[in-house]
Amino acid sequence: KQEVTQIPAALSVPEGENLVLNCSFTDSAIYNLQWFRQDPGKGLTSLLLIQSSQREQTSGRLNASLDKSSGRSTLYIAASQPGDSATYLCAVGGGADGLTFGKGTHLIIQP
Amino acid sequence: GAVVSQHPSWVICKSGTSVKIECRSLDFQATTMFWYRQFPKQSLMLMATSNEGSKATYEQGVEKDKFLINHASLTLSTLTVTSAHPEDSSFYICSAPRDRSSGMDYGYTFGSGTRLTVV
């Protein structure tokens, strides 16, 4: 059974810092890995999708990497802003199956 | 593109009543819909998978008679929580795979979620 772990569970940093969120998964047989953002009481916003054949994806200040063989992904956020405060979820899966989510990293960016 | 509209966004109901949650794909055909729930400070957990025109498949530990899923059309899937109890209070969210007609997997699009409170 796939298990997804996210470290750290919570993170609070001053505005402007670069930061890294980590995600690990136990079964490397995945179709893709997706990073989401969830604001309190809200649904999910897809940030980046990495196909299993890809190594990384970038969107603006966000960069996500995937090392499928070691079962790891990182989400890099450059020049953090208070508006980045949210819970960041990593999920793996794809194909005909649903996604397996980690518990998320609760991020607070201090103004 | 690939928008899933979920309603209601929140609902409060009395214990013992039933609640229906709808998810509509607005600009694409969703042959598959995944239903998740999220308890406070927990991760999203897959409850069931519905496919248009066939019975839903439920994850282990999810009562199919309590959580009725209907996927009668390519644009609508519904989840009905029957005889709801306070322990069913949770955040329910649906998700559909994005277009895979080209053979690529473009991930999933999610509804905005429904917060159910049973009193």
Coordinates of N, CA and C in Angstrom, one line a residue:
Chain A
K1 N 0.8 -1.2 0.0 CA 0.0 0.0 0.0 C 0.9 1.2 0.0
Q2 N 0.6 2.2 -0.9 CA 1.4 3.4 -1.0 C 1.2 4.3 0.3
E3 N 2.3 4.8 0.7 CA 2.3 5.7 1.8 C 3.1 6.9 1.5
V4 N 2.6 8.1 1.8 CA 3.2 9.4 1.4 C 3.5 10.1 2.7
T5 N 4.7 10.6 2.9 CA 5.1 11.3 4.1 C 5.7 12.7 3.7
Q6 N 5.2 13.7 4.4 CA 5.7 15.0 4.1 C 6.4 15.6 5.4
I7 N 7.6 16.2 5.1 CA 8.4 16.8 6.2 C 8.8 18.2 5.7
P8 N 8.7 19.2 6.6 CA 8.2 19.1 7.9 C 6.7 19.2 8.0
A9 N 6.1 18.9 9.1 CA 4.6 19.0 9.2 C 4.2 20.5 9.3
A10 N 5.1 21.3 9.8 CA 4.8 22.7 9.9 C 6.1 23.5 9.8
L11 N 5.9 24.7 9.2 CA 7.1 25.6 9.0 C 6.7 27.0 9.0
S12 N 7.5 27.8 9.8 CA 7.2 29.2 9.8 C 8.5 30.0 9.6
V13 N 8.5 30.8 8.5 CA 9.7 31.5 8.2 C 9.4 33.0 7.8
P14 N 10.4 33.8 7.9 CA 10.2 35.3 7.6 C 10.0 35.4 6.1
E15 N 9.3 36.4 5.7 CA 9.1 36.7 4.3 C 10.5 36.9 3.5
G16 N 10.5 36.4 2.3 CA 11.7 36.6 1.5 C 12.6 35.4 1.5
E17 N 12.5 34.5 2.4 CA 13.3 33.3 2.4 C 13.0 32.3 1.4
N18 N 14.0 31.5 0.9 CA 13.7 30.4 0.1 C 13.5 29.2 0.9
L19 N 12.6 28.3 0.5 CA 12.4 27.2 1.4 C 12.1 25.9 0.6
V20 N 12.3 24.8 1.3 CA 12.1 23.5 0.6 C 11.2 22.6 1.4
L21 N 10.2 22.1 0.8 CA 9.3 21.1 1.4 C 9.6 19.7 0.8
N22 N 9.5 18.7 1.7 CA 9.9 17.4 1.3 C 8.7 16.4 1.3
C23 N 8.8 15.5 0.3 CA 7.8 14.5 0.2 C 8.4 13.2 -0.2
S24 N 8.0 12.1 0.5 CA 8.6 10.8 0.2 C 7.4 9.8 0.0
F25 N 7.6 8.8 -0.8 CA 6.6 7.8 -1.0 C 7.2 6.4 -1.1
T26 N 6.5 5.4 -0.7 CA 7.0 4.1 -0.5 C 7.1 3.2 -1.8
D27 N 6.1 3.4 -2.7 CA 6.0 2.6 -3.9 C 6.4 3.5 -5.1
S28 N 7.5 3.2 -5.8 CA 7.9 4.0 -6.9 C 7.2 3.8 -8.2
A29 N 6.2 2.9 -8.2 CA 5.4 2.6 -9.4 C 4.3 3.6 -9.5
I30 N 4.6 4.8 -9.8 CA 3.6 5.9 -9.9 C 3.5 6.4 -11.3
Y31 N 2.4 7.0 -11.7 CA 2.2 7.6 -13.0 C 2.7 9.1 -12.9
N32 N 2.4 9.7 -11.8 CA 2.8 11.1 -11.6 C 2.8 11.5 -10.2
L33 N 3.3 12.7 -9.9 CA 3.3 13.3 -8.6 C 2.8 14.7 -8.7
Q34 N 1.9 15.1 -7.8 CA 1.3 16.4 -7.9 C 1.4 17.1 -6.6
W35 N 1.8 18.4 -6.7 CA 1.8 19.3 -5.5 C 0.6 20.2 -5.6
F36 N -0.1 20.3 -4.4 CA -1.3 21.1 -4.3 C -1.1 22.1 -3.1
R37 N -1.9 23.1 -3.2 CA -2.0 24.1 -2.1 C -3.5 24.0 -1.6
Q38 N -3.6 24.1 -0.3 CA -4.9 24.1 0.3 C -5.0 25.2 1.3
D39 N -5.9 26.2 1.1 CA -6.1 27.2 2.0 C -7.2 26.8 3.0
P40 N -7.2 27.4 4.2 CA -8.1 26.9 5.3 C -9.5 26.9 4.8
G41 N -10.2 25.7 5.0 CA -11.6 25.6 4.7 C -11.9 25.6 3.2
K42 N -10.8 25.5 2.4 CA -11.0 25.5 0.9 C -10.6 24.2 0.3
G43 N -10.9 24.2 -1.0 CA -10.5 23.0 -1.8 C -9.0 23.1 -2.2
L44 N -8.6 22.3 -3.2 CA -7.3 22.2 -3.6 C -6.9 23.0 -4.8
T45 N -5.8 23.6 -4.8 CA -5.3 24.3 -6.0 C -4.0 23.5 -6.5
S46 N -4.1 23.0 -7.7 CA -2.9 22.3 -8.3 C -1.8 23.3 -8.6
L47 N -0.6 22.9 -8.1 CA 0.5 23.8 -8.3 C 1.4 23.3 -9.4
L48 N 1.8 22.0 -9.3 CA 2.7 21.4 -10.3 C 2.4 19.9 -10.4
L49 N 2.6 19.5 -11.6 CA 2.4 18.1 -11.9 C 3.6 17.5 -12.6
I50 N 4.2 16.5 -12.0 CA 5.4 15.9 -12.6 C 5.0 14.5 -13.1
Q51 N 5.2 14.2 -14.3 CA 5.0 12.9 -14.9 C 6.1 12.0 -14.4
S52 N 5.9 10.7 -14.4 CA 6.9 9.8 -13.8 C 8.1 9.8 -14.6
S53 N 8.1 10.2 -15.9 CA 9.3 10.2 -16.8 C 10.0 11.5 -16.6
Q54 N 9.5 12.5 -15.9 CA 10.1 13.8 -15.8 C 10.9 13.9 -14.5
R55 N 11.8 14.8 -14.4 CA 12.6 15.0 -13.2 C 12.2 16.3 -12.5
E56 N 11.7 17.3 -13.2 CA 11.3 18.5 -12.5 C 10.3 19.3 -13.3
Q57 N 9.6 20.2 -12.6 CA 8.7 21.1 -13.2 C 8.8 22.5 -12.5
T58 N 8.6 23.5 -13.3 CA 8.7 24.9 -12.7 C 7.5 25.7 -13.1
S59 N 7.1 26.5 -12.1 CA 6.0 27.5 -12.4 C 6.3 28.7 -11.5
G60 N 6.7 29.8 -12.2 CA 7.0 31.0 -11.4 C 8.1 30.8 -10.3
R61 N 7.7 31.0 -9.1 CA 8.7 30.9 -8.0 C 8.7 29.5 -7.4
L62 N 8.0 28.6 -8.0 CA 7.9 27.2 -7.6 C 8.7 26.3 -8.5
N63 N 9.4 25.3 -7.9 CA 10.1 24.3 -8.6 C 9.9 23.0 -7.9
A64 N 9.5 22.0 -8.6 CA 9.3 20.7 -7.9 C 10.2 19.7 -8.7
S65 N 10.9 18.8 -7.9 CA 11.7 17.8 -8.5 C 11.1 16.4 -8.1
L66 N 11.5 15.4 -8.9 CA 11.0 14.1 -8.6 C 12.2 13.1 -8.9
D67 N 12.5 12.3 -7.8 CA 13.4 11.2 -8.0 C 12.6 9.9 -7.7
K68 N 12.1 9.4 -8.7 CA 11.2 8.2 -8.6 C 11.9 7.0 -8.0
S69 N 13.1 6.8 -8.3 CA 13.8 5.6 -7.8 C 14.0 5.6 -6.3
S70 N 14.2 6.8 -5.8 CA 14.4 6.9 -4.3 C 13.1 7.3 -3.6
G71 N 12.0 7.5 -4.4 CA 10.8 7.8 -3.8 C 10.7 9.2 -3.1
R72 N 11.3 10.2 -3.8 CA 11.3 11.5 -3.1 C 11.0 12.6 -4.1
S73 N 10.4 13.6 -3.6 CA 10.1 14.9 -4.3 C 10.3 16.0 -3.4
T74 N 10.8 17.1 -3.9 CA 10.9 18.4 -3.2 C 10.2 19.5 -3.9
L75 N 9.6 20.4 -3.1 CA 9.0 21.6 -3.6 C 9.8 22.8 -3.1
Y76 N 10.4 23.5 -4.0 CA 11.2 24.7 -3.7 C 10.4 25.9 -4.0
I77 N 10.3 26.8 -2.9 CA 9.6 28.0 -3.1 C 10.6 29.1 -2.9
A78 N 10.8 30.0 -3.9 CA 11.8 31.0 -3.9 C 11.1 32.3 -3.4
A79 N 11.9 33.1 -2.7 CA 11.4 34.5 -2.3 C 10.0 34.4 -1.7
S80 N 9.8 33.7 -0.6 CA 8.5 33.5 -0.1 C 7.8 34.8 0.3
Q81 N 6.5 34.7 0.1 CA 5.6 35.9 0.4 C 4.5 35.5 1.4
P82 N 4.0 36.4 2.1 CA 2.9 36.1 3.1 C 1.7 35.4 2.4
G83 N 1.5 35.7 1.1 CA 0.4 35.0 0.4 C 0.7 33.6 0.1
D84 N 1.9 33.1 0.3 CA 2.2 31.7 0.2 C 1.8 30.9 1.3
S85 N 1.3 31.5 2.4 CA 0.9 30.8 3.6 C -0.3 29.9 3.3
A86 N -0.1 28.6 3.5 CA -1.2 27.6 3.2 C -0.7 26.3 3.6
T87 N -1.5 25.3 3.4 CA -1.0 23.9 3.6 C -0.7 23.3 2.2
Y88 N 0.5 22.7 2.1 CA 1.0 22.2 0.8 C 0.9 20.7 0.9
L89 N 0.2 20.1 -0.1 CA 0.0 18.7 -0.1 C 0.7 18.1 -1.3
C90 N 1.3 16.9 -1.0 CA 2.0 16.1 -2.1 C 1.1 14.9 -2.3
A91 N 0.9 14.5 -3.5 CA 0.1 13.3 -3.8 C 0.7 12.6 -5.0
V92 N 0.6 11.2 -4.9 CA 1.1 10.4 -6.0 C 0.0 9.5 -6.4
G93 N 0.2 9.0 -7.7 CA -0.8 8.1 -8.2 C -0.9 8.2 -9.7
G94 N -2.1 8.3 -10.2 CA -2.4 8.4 -11.6 C -2.9 7.1 -12.2
G95 N -3.0 7.1 -13.5 CA -3.6 6.0 -14.1 C -5.1 5.9 -13.8
A96 N -5.5 4.7 -13.6 CA -7.0 4.5 -13.2 C -7.2 4.6 -11.8
D97 N -6.2 4.8 -11.0 CA -6.4 4.9 -9.5 C -6.4 6.3 -9.1
G98 N -7.0 6.6 -7.9 CA -6.9 7.9 -7.3 C -5.6 8.2 -6.8
L99 N -5.5 9.3 -6.1 CA -4.3 9.8 -5.5 C -4.1 9.4 -4.1
T100 N -2.9 9.2 -3.7 CA -2.5 9.0 -2.3 C -1.9 10.3 -1.8
F101 N -2.4 10.9 -0.8 CA -1.9 12.2 -0.3 C -1.1 12.0 1.0
G102 N -0.1 12.9 1.1 CA 0.5 13.1 2.4 C -0.3 14.0 3.3
K103 N 0.1 14.1 4.5 CA -0.7 14.9 5.5 C -0.5 16.4 5.3
G104 N 0.5 16.8 4.5 CA 0.7 18.2 4.2 C 1.8 18.8 5.1
T105 N 2.3 20.0 4.6 CA 3.1 20.9 5.4 C 2.4 22.2 5.5
H106 N 2.2 22.6 6.8 CA 1.5 23.8 7.1 C 2.5 24.9 7.1
L107 N 2.4 25.8 6.2 CA 3.4 26.8 6.0 C 2.9 28.2 6.4
I108 N 3.7 28.9 7.2 CA 3.3 30.3 7.5 C 4.5 31.2 7.2
I109 N 4.2 32.2 6.4 CA 5.2 33.2 6.0 C 5.0 34.4 6.8
Q110 N 5.9 34.8 7.6 CA 5.7 36.0 8.5 C 6.1 37.2 7.7
P111 N 5.2 38.2 7.8 CA 5.5 39.5 7.1 C 6.7 40.2 7.7
Chain B
G1 N -9.6 25.3 -18.4 CA -10.4 24.2 -18.7 C -10.4 23.2 -17.6
A2 N -11.2 22.1 -17.8 CA -11.2 21.0 -16.8 C -11.7 21.5 -15.5
V3 N -12.8 22.1 -15.4 CA -13.4 22.6 -14.1 C -14.4 21.6 -13.6
V4 N -14.3 21.3 -12.3 CA -15.3 20.5 -11.6 C -16.0 21.4 -10.6
S5 N -17.3 21.5 -10.7 CA -18.1 22.4 -9.8 C -18.8 21.5 -8.8
Q6 N -18.5 21.8 -7.5 CA -19.1 21.0 -6.4 C -20.0 21.8 -5.5
H7 N -21.2 21.2 -5.2 CA -22.2 21.8 -4.4 C -22.8 20.9 -3.4
P8 N -23.2 21.3 -2.3 CA -23.0 22.6 -1.7 C -21.6 22.8 -1.2
S9 N -21.2 24.0 -0.9 CA -19.8 24.2 -0.3 C -19.8 23.9 1.2
W10 N -21.0 24.0 1.8 CA -21.1 23.6 3.2 C -22.5 23.3 3.5
V11 N -22.7 22.4 4.4 CA -24.1 22.0 4.8 C -24.0 21.5 6.3
I12 N -25.1 21.9 7.0 CA -25.3 21.4 8.4 C -26.6 20.6 8.3
C13 N -26.6 19.4 8.9 CA -27.8 18.6 8.9 C -28.0 18.0 10.3
K14 N -29.2 17.5 10.5 CA -29.5 16.8 11.7 C -29.1 15.4 11.6
S15 N -28.7 14.8 12.7 CA -28.4 13.4 12.8 C -29.5 12.5 12.3
G16 N -29.2 11.6 11.4 CA -30.3 10.7 10.9 C -30.8 11.1 9.5
T17 N -30.5 12.3 9.1 CA -30.9 12.7 7.8 C -29.9 12.4 6.7
S18 N -30.3 12.6 5.5 CA -29.4 12.3 4.3 C -29.0 13.6 3.7
V19 N -27.8 13.6 3.1 CA -27.2 14.8 2.5 C -26.6 14.3 1.1
K20 N -27.0 15.1 0.1 CA -26.4 14.8 -1.3 C -25.4 15.9 -1.7
I21 N -24.3 15.4 -2.2 CA -23.3 16.3 -2.7 C -23.1 16.0 -4.2
E22 N -23.1 17.1 -4.9 CA -23.0 17.0 -6.4 C -21.7 17.5 -6.9
C23 N -21.2 16.8 -7.9 CA -20.0 17.3 -8.6 C -20.3 17.2 -10.1
R24 N -20.1 18.4 -10.7 CA -20.4 18.4 -12.2 C -19.1 18.9 -12.9
S25 N -18.8 18.2 -14.0 CA -17.7 18.6 -14.8 C -18.3 19.6 -15.9
L26 N -17.7 20.8 -15.9 CA -18.3 21.8 -16.6 C -17.9 21.9 -18.1
D27 N -16.7 21.6 -18.4 CA -16.2 21.7 -19.8 C -15.5 20.5 -20.3
F28 N -15.8 19.4 -19.7 CA -15.2 18.1 -20.2 C -16.1 17.0 -19.6
Q29 N -15.9 15.8 -20.2 CA -16.6 14.6 -19.8 C -15.8 13.8 -18.8
A30 N -16.4 13.7 -17.6 CA -15.7 12.9 -16.5 C -16.2 11.5 -16.5
T31 N -15.5 10.6 -17.1 CA -16.0 9.2 -17.1 C -15.7 8.6 -15.7
T32 N -14.7 9.2 -15.0 CA -14.4 8.7 -13.7 C -14.4 9.9 -12.7
M33 N -14.9 9.6 -11.5 CA -14.9 10.6 -10.4 C -14.4 9.9 -9.2
F34 N -13.4 10.6 -8.5 CA -12.9 10.1 -7.2 C -13.5 10.9 -6.1
W35 N -13.9 10.2 -5.0 CA -14.4 10.9 -3.9 C -13.5 10.7 -2.7
Y36 N -13.1 11.9 -2.1 CA -12.2 11.8 -0.9 C -12.9 12.5 0.3
R37 N -12.4 12.2 1.5 CA -12.8 12.9 2.6 C -11.6 13.3 3.4
Q38 N -11.7 14.3 4.2 CA -10.6 14.8 5.0 C -11.1 15.2 6.4
F39 N -10.6 14.5 7.4 CA -10.9 14.9 8.8 C -9.9 15.9 9.2
P40 N -10.3 16.7 10.2 CA -9.5 17.8 10.7 C -8.0 17.4 10.9
K41 N -7.1 18.1 10.4 CA -5.7 17.9 10.5 C -5.2 16.5 10.0
Q42 N -6.0 15.9 9.1 CA -5.6 14.7 8.5 C -5.5 14.9 7.0
S43 N -5.0 13.8 6.4 CA -4.8 13.9 4.9 C -6.1 13.6 4.2
L44 N -6.2 13.9 3.0 CA -7.3 13.4 2.2 C -7.2 11.9 2.0
M45 N -8.3 11.2 2.2 CA -8.3 9.8 2.0 C -9.4 9.4 0.9
L46 N -8.9 8.6 0.0 CA -9.8 8.2 -1.1 C -10.9 7.3 -0.5
M47 N -12.2 7.6 -0.8 CA -13.3 6.9 -0.3 C -13.8 5.9 -1.3
A48 N -14.0 6.4 -2.5 CA -14.5 5.5 -3.6 C -14.2 6.1 -5.0
T49 N -14.4 5.3 -5.9 CA -14.2 5.7 -7.3 C -15.5 5.3 -8.1
S50 N -16.0 6.3 -8.8 CA -17.2 6.1 -9.6 C -16.9 6.2 -11.1
N51 N -17.5 5.3 -11.8 CA -17.3 5.3 -13.3 C -18.7 5.4 -13.9
E52 N -18.8 6.3 -14.9 CA -20.1 6.5 -15.5 C -20.8 5.2 -16.0
G53 N -22.0 5.0 -15.5 CA -22.7 3.9 -16.0 C -22.5 2.6 -15.3
S54 N -21.6 2.6 -14.3 CA -21.3 1.3 -13.6 C -21.3 1.6 -12.1
K55 N -21.2 0.5 -11.3 CA -21.2 0.7 -9.8 C -19.9 1.2 -9.4
A56 N -20.0 2.0 -8.3 CA -18.8 2.5 -7.7 C -18.0 1.5 -7.0
T57 N -16.7 1.7 -6.9 CA -15.8 0.8 -6.1 C -15.4 1.6 -4.9
Y58 N -15.5 0.9 -3.7 CA -15.2 1.6 -2.5 C -13.9 1.1 -1.9
E59 N -13.2 2.0 -1.2 CA -12.0 1.6 -0.5 C -12.4 0.8 0.8
Q60 N -11.4 0.1 1.2 CA -11.6 -0.8 2.4 C -12.0 0.1 3.6
G61 N -13.1 -0.3 4.3 CA -13.5 0.4 5.5 C -14.6 1.5 5.2
V62 N -14.9 1.7 3.9 CA -16.0 2.7 3.6 C -17.3 1.9 3.3
E63 N -18.3 2.3 4.0 CA -19.6 1.5 3.9 C -20.3 2.0 2.6
K64 N -20.5 1.1 1.7 CA -21.2 1.5 0.5 C -22.6 1.7 0.6
D65 N -23.3 1.2 1.7 CA -24.7 1.4 1.9 C -24.9 2.8 2.6
K66 N -23.9 3.3 3.2 CA -24.0 4.6 3.8 C -23.6 5.7 2.9
F67 N -22.6 5.5 2.1 CA -22.1 6.5 1.1 C -22.5 6.1 -0.3
L68 N -23.7 6.5 -0.7 CA -24.2 6.1 -2.0 C -23.7 7.0 -3.1
I69 N -23.1 6.4 -4.1 CA -22.5 7.2 -5.2 C -23.2 6.8 -6.5
N70 N -23.6 7.9 -7.2 CA -24.3 7.7 -8.5 C -23.5 8.5 -9.5
H71 N -23.3 7.9 -10.7 CA -22.5 8.5 -11.8 C -23.3 8.2 -13.1
A72 N -24.5 8.8 -13.1 CA -25.4 8.4 -14.2 C -25.1 9.1 -15.5
S73 N -24.3 10.1 -15.5 CA -24.0 10.8 -16.8 C -22.5 11.2 -16.8
L74 N -22.0 11.6 -17.9 CA -20.6 11.9 -18.1 C -20.2 13.2 -17.4
T75 N -21.2 14.0 -16.9 CA -20.9 15.3 -16.3 C -21.4 15.4 -14.9
L76 N -22.0 14.4 -14.3 CA -22.5 14.5 -13.0 C -22.3 13.2 -12.2
S77 N -21.7 13.4 -11.0 CA -21.5 12.4 -10.0 C -22.0 12.9 -8.7
T78 N -22.7 12.1 -8.0 CA -23.3 12.5 -6.7 C -22.9 11.5 -5.6
L79 N -22.7 12.1 -4.4 CA -22.4 11.3 -3.2 C -23.5 11.6 -2.2
T80 N -24.2 10.6 -1.7 CA -25.2 10.8 -0.7 C -24.8 10.1 0.6
V81 N -24.7 10.9 1.6 CA -24.4 10.4 2.9 C -25.8 10.1 3.6
T82 N -26.1 8.8 3.8 CA -27.4 8.4 4.3 C -27.3 8.3 5.8
S83 N -28.4 8.6 6.5 CA -28.5 8.5 7.9 C -27.2 9.0 8.6
A84 N -27.0 10.3 8.3 CA -25.7 10.9 8.7 C -25.6 11.0 10.3
H85 N -24.4 10.8 10.8 CA -24.1 10.9 12.2 C -23.0 11.9 12.4
P86 N -22.9 12.4 13.6 CA -21.8 13.4 13.9 C -20.4 12.9 13.4
E87 N -20.2 11.6 13.5 CA -18.8 11.1 13.1 C -18.6 11.2 11.6
D88 N -19.7 11.5 10.8 CA -19.6 11.7 9.4 C -19.2 13.1 9.0
S89 N -19.2 14.0 10.0 CA -18.8 15.4 9.8 C -17.3 15.4 9.3
S90 N -17.2 16.0 8.1 CA -15.9 15.9 7.5 C -15.9 16.9 6.3
F91 N -14.8 17.0 5.6 CA -14.6 17.7 4.3 C -14.6 16.7 3.2
Y92 N -15.6 16.8 2.3 CA -15.7 15.8 1.2 C -15.3 16.6 -0.1
I93 N -14.5 15.9 -0.9 CA -14.1 16.6 -2.1 C -14.0 15.6 -3.3
C94 N -14.4 16.0 -4.4 CA -14.4 15.1 -5.6 C -13.3 15.5 -6.5
S95 N -12.9 14.6 -7.4 CA -11.8 14.8 -8.3 C -12.0 14.0 -9.6
A96 N -11.7 14.6 -10.7 CA -11.8 13.9 -12.0 C -10.4 14.0 -12.7
P97 N -10.1 12.9 -13.4 CA -8.9 13.0 -14.2 C -9.0 14.0 -15.3
R98 N -8.0 14.7 -15.6 CA -8.0 15.6 -16.7 C -7.8 14.8 -18.0
D99 N -8.0 15.5 -19.1 CA -8.0 14.9 -20.5 C -6.8 14.0 -20.7
R100 N -7.1 12.7 -21.1 CA -6.0 11.8 -21.4 C -6.1 11.2 -22.8
S101 N -6.9 12.0 -23.6 CA -7.1 11.4 -24.9 C -5.9 11.4 -25.8
S102 N -4.9 12.2 -25.4 CA -3.6 12.1 -26.2 C -2.7 11.1 -25.7
G103 N -3.1 10.4 -24.6 CA -2.3 9.3 -24.0 C -1.4 9.8 -22.9
M104 N -1.4 11.1 -22.7 CA -0.6 11.7 -21.6 C -1.6 11.7 -20.3
D105 N -1.0 11.7 -19.2 CA -1.7 11.9 -17.9 C -1.5 13.3 -17.4
Y106 N -2.5 14.1 -17.4 CA -2.4 15.5 -17.1 C -2.9 15.7 -15.6
G107 N -2.9 14.7 -14.8 CA -3.3 14.9 -13.4 C -4.8 15.0 -13.2
Y108 N -5.1 15.6 -12.1 CA -6.5 15.6 -11.7 C -7.0 17.0 -11.4
T109 N -8.3 17.3 -11.6 CA -8.9 18.5 -11.2 C -9.9 18.2 -10.1
F110 N -9.9 19.1 -9.1 CA -10.7 18.9 -7.9 C -11.9 19.9 -7.8
G111 N -12.9 19.4 -7.2 CA -14.0 20.3 -6.8 C -13.5 21.2 -5.7
S112 N -14.4 22.1 -5.3 CA -14.0 23.1 -4.2 C -14.3 22.5 -2.8
G113 N -14.9 21.3 -2.8 CA -15.1 20.7 -1.5 C -16.4 21.0 -0.8
T114 N -16.9 20.1 0.1 CA -18.1 20.3 0.8 C -17.8 20.0 2.3
R115 N -18.1 21.0 3.1 CA -17.8 20.8 4.6 C -19.2 20.4 5.2
L116 N -19.2 19.2 5.6 CA -20.5 18.6 6.2 C -20.3 18.6 7.7
T117 N -21.4 19.2 8.4 CA -21.4 19.1 9.8 C -22.7 18.5 10.2
V118 N -22.7 17.4 11.0 CA -23.9 16.7 11.4 C -24.1 17.0 12.9
V119 N -25.2 17.5 13.2 CA -25.5 17.9 14.6 C -26.6 17.0 15.3

